[in-house]
Short mmCIF file of C-alpha atoms in Angstrom, two decimals:
data_model
loop_
_atom_site.label_atom_id
_atom_site.label_comp_id
_atom_site.label_asym_id
_atom_site.label_seq_id
_atom_site.Cartn_x
_atom_site.Cartn_y
_atom_site.Cartn_z
CA MET A 1 -0.08 0.04 0.04
CA ARG A 2 2.69 2.41 0.94
CA SER A 3 5.01 1.81 -1.97
CA SER A 4 1.94 2.22 -4.45
CA LEU A 5 1.22 5.46 -2.61
CA ARG A 6 4.83 6.53 -3.15
CA LYS A 7 4.62 5.57 -6.79
CA ILE A 8 1.45 7.73 -7.42
CA LEU A 9 3.02 10.76 -5.53
CA ALA A 10 6.21 10.36 -7.38
CA SER A 11 4.14 10.33 -10.86
CA VAL A 12 2.03 13.26 -9.74
CA MET A 13 5.16 15.20 -8.94
CA ILE A 14 6.87 14.35 -12.38
CA VAL A 15 4.07 15.48 -14.11
CA CYS A 16 3.80 18.79 -12.15
CA MET A 17 7.53 19.33 -13.09
CA LEU A 18 7.10 18.63 -16.57
CA VAL A 19 3.80 21.11 -16.79
CA ALA A 20 5.90 23.73 -14.94
CA ILE A 21 8.68 23.79 -17.68
CA ILE A 22 6.90 24.31 -20.74
CA PRO A 23 4.91 27.33 -21.58
CA CYS A 24 1.70 26.92 -19.91
CA GLN A 25 -0.56 29.85 -21.34
CA VAL A 26 -1.98 27.96 -24.72
CA PHE A 27 -4.67 29.97 -26.53
CA ALA A 28 -7.34 28.90 -29.12
CA ALA A 29 -6.63 29.30 -32.65
CA GLY A 30 -7.37 32.82 -33.81
CA LYS A 31 -5.95 34.33 -30.50
CA THR A 32 -2.56 35.69 -29.48
CA GLY A 33 -0.05 33.85 -27.18
CA TRP A 34 1.18 30.32 -27.22
CA ARG A 35 0.50 27.77 -29.69
CA LYS A 36 1.79 24.08 -30.30
CA ALA A 37 3.51 24.00 -33.66
CA GLY A 38 3.93 20.17 -33.64
CA LYS A 39 6.36 17.60 -31.82
CA ALA A 40 10.07 17.52 -32.19
CA PHE A 41 12.48 14.75 -32.41
CA ASP A 42 12.52 14.47 -28.45
CA ASP A 43 8.67 13.93 -28.50
CA ARG A 44 8.12 17.14 -26.71
CA TYR A 45 6.03 20.02 -28.41
CA GLU A 46 7.61 22.77 -30.17
CA TRP A 47 5.87 26.10 -29.68
CA ARG A 48 5.37 29.64 -31.40
CA TYR A 49 4.17 32.63 -29.72
CA TYR A 50 1.57 34.63 -31.85
CA ILE A 51 1.67 38.35 -31.29
CA THR A 52 -1.44 38.75 -33.48
CA SER A 53 -3.99 36.16 -34.54
CA LYS A 54 -1.85 35.06 -37.75
CA LYS A 55 1.67 36.63 -36.88
CA TYR A 56 4.11 34.76 -34.66
CA ALA A 57 7.19 36.14 -32.98
CA LYS A 58 10.68 35.81 -34.53
CA GLY A 59 13.76 36.59 -32.84
CA TRP A 60 14.02 38.12 -29.30
CA LYS A 61 10.80 38.40 -27.36
CA LYS A 62 10.27 39.35 -23.60
CA ILE A 63 7.14 37.35 -22.41
CA GLY A 64 6.46 38.19 -18.77
CA LYS A 65 9.75 38.41 -16.97
CA TYR A 66 11.61 36.24 -19.33
CA TRP A 67 13.50 36.52 -22.55
CA TYR A 68 13.04 33.97 -25.37
CA TYR A 69 14.30 33.38 -28.89
CA PHE A 70 12.32 32.31 -31.69
CA GLN A 71 13.72 30.95 -35.00
CA LYS A 72 12.64 32.28 -38.64
CA ASP A 73 9.88 29.83 -38.45
CA GLY A 74 8.69 31.10 -35.36
CA ILE A 75 9.94 27.72 -33.29
CA MET A 76 10.90 28.73 -29.84
CA MET A 77 14.40 27.92 -29.10
CA ARG A 78 14.78 25.60 -26.21
CA GLU A 79 17.06 23.03 -24.57
CA HIS A 80 17.23 19.67 -26.83
CA SER A 81 16.08 21.45 -30.04
CA LEU A 82 17.32 20.41 -33.18
CA TYR A 83 18.03 24.28 -34.05
CA GLY A 84 21.40 26.17 -33.39
CA TYR A 85 24.89 24.81 -33.19
CA GLU A 86 24.56 23.31 -29.58
CA PRO A 87 21.33 22.07 -27.66
CA GLY A 88 19.45 24.85 -26.07
CA MET A 89 22.10 27.67 -27.41
CA VAL A 90 21.78 30.19 -30.05
CA LYS A 91 24.65 32.34 -31.30
CA ASP A 92 23.31 36.24 -32.04
CA ASN A 93 25.91 38.96 -32.89
CA GLY A 94 28.73 36.74 -32.13
CA LYS A 95 27.55 35.95 -28.41
CA TRP A 96 25.91 32.59 -27.30
CA TYR A 97 22.78 32.29 -25.13
CA TYR A 98 21.44 29.44 -23.49
CA PHE A 99 17.83 28.48 -23.27
CA ASP A 100 16.00 25.85 -20.95
CA PHE A 101 13.49 23.20 -21.67
CA GLY A 102 10.73 25.98 -21.23
CA GLY A 103 12.52 28.34 -23.97
CA ARG A 104 13.57 30.69 -20.95
CA MET A 105 16.92 32.41 -21.52
CA HIS A 106 19.22 32.26 -18.30
CA LYS A 107 21.76 34.76 -17.02
CA SER A 108 24.27 35.01 -14.19
CA LYS A 109 24.95 31.42 -13.73
CA TRP A 110 27.09 28.29 -14.75
CA ILE A 111 25.76 25.92 -17.06
CA GLU A 112 26.90 22.43 -18.64
CA THR A 113 27.28 22.43 -22.52
CA GLY A 114 28.34 19.71 -24.77
CA TYR A 115 31.80 20.88 -24.57
CA GLY A 116 32.22 21.62 -20.81
CA ILE A 117 30.87 24.28 -18.25
CA THR A 118 30.51 27.93 -19.37
CA TYR A 119 29.25 30.97 -17.49
CA LEU A 120 26.29 33.15 -18.58
CA ASN A 121 26.70 36.81 -17.61
CA SER A 122 24.21 39.23 -16.53
CA SER A 123 22.72 39.84 -19.98
CA GLY A 124 22.65 36.04 -20.59
CA ALA A 125 25.70 35.97 -22.92
CA ALA A 126 28.22 32.98 -22.45
CA VAL A 127 31.93 33.57 -22.11
CA SER A 128 33.11 33.59 -25.49
CA LYS A 129 36.68 34.50 -25.50
CA LYS A 130 39.85 32.59 -24.49
CA GLY A 131 41.70 33.79 -21.30
CA TRP A 132 41.47 34.58 -17.87
CA LYS A 133 38.26 35.82 -16.28
CA LYS A 134 37.26 36.74 -12.72
CA ILE A 135 33.78 35.84 -11.73
CA LYS A 136 32.50 36.62 -8.12
CA GLY A 137 35.99 36.89 -6.87
CA LYS A 138 37.28 33.72 -8.27
CA TRP A 139 39.68 33.23 -11.30
CA TYR A 140 38.82 30.75 -14.19
CA TYR A 141 40.41 30.11 -17.59
CA PHE A 142 38.44 29.81 -20.53
CA THR A 143 39.19 28.01 -23.59
CA LYS A 144 37.68 27.23 -27.03
CA GLN A 145 36.66 23.51 -27.46
CA GLY A 146 35.83 23.46 -31.22
CA GLN A 147 34.69 25.93 -33.72
CA TYR A 148 31.06 26.02 -32.37
CA GLY A 149 29.94 26.85 -28.94
CA PRO A 150 31.03 29.08 -26.12
CA SER A 151 34.25 28.95 -24.36
CA VAL A 152 34.57 26.51 -21.64
CA ALA A 153 36.48 26.71 -18.09
CA TYR A 154 39.17 24.15 -17.48
CA VAL A 155 37.89 21.57 -14.71
CA ASN A 156 39.55 18.91 -12.70
CA ARG A 157 43.08 19.49 -14.20
CA THR A 158 46.56 21.04 -14.22
CA VAL A 159 47.43 23.18 -17.13
CA THR A 160 50.53 25.18 -18.33
CA ILE A 161 49.54 28.50 -19.47
CA ASN A 162 52.24 30.93 -20.48
CA GLY A 163 55.08 28.71 -18.72
CA LYS A 164 53.38 28.52 -15.51
CA LYS A 165 51.24 25.64 -13.97
CA TYR A 166 47.77 26.28 -12.75
CA LYS A 167 45.43 23.74 -10.92
CA PHE A 168 41.71 23.97 -11.52
CA ASN A 169 39.05 22.07 -9.20
CA SER A 170 35.97 20.57 -10.11
CA LYS A 171 34.29 23.70 -10.51
CA GLY A 172 36.74 25.29 -12.63
CA VAL A 173 38.11 27.72 -10.01
CA CYS A 174 41.98 28.29 -10.34
CA LYS A 175 43.60 27.33 -6.99
CA ASN A 176 46.87 28.97 -7.24
CA LYS A 177 46.34 32.39 -9.24
#
C-alpha cells in the first residue's frame, strides 16, 4: 500500500514538474499567445508565440519576465532542440545564449554544455573569449573546444599557461592564481 502510494505521488510530482517547464498559457486558434507547433524529435511539443492572430514572433521576445528566442519559422528555441549549433544555445551577434526546456533564457549562472562548463553573464551571454576571467572573486581560465559553442572553463586538471602551471578544481576555480 505504502509503495503504491509513493509511486503515485512520485508520478504526480513528475507530471507537475514537466507542466511547469513548458509554456503554460495556450490559447485557442485565432488568438494571441502560445500555440503548439507540432512535436520535435524528442517527442516534446515545439511552440510558437503569436503576437497577432496570424503573425508569430521571430528573434528575441520578452514575455512576462523572461526572454525567449524564436527561429525564422517562429519555433521557440529550447534545450534539446534541433536548431542552433548546440542544444539549447543560440549564437546572436557573436554571442552565445542558453535556453532551458521551457525556452527561457538564463543569465548570471554556470551551465553545462556539450563541450564543458561555461558562465552566462548578467545579460545572458556566455563567455566567448579564450583567457582568464574573474567571476564573483574567483579566477577561471576559458578555452575554445571546437569551432561551435561558447568558451568553456578548465575543470579538474593542471594546465600550463604561458609557462606556469595552474590547478583547476571540479568547479573550474583556479587554486593557485
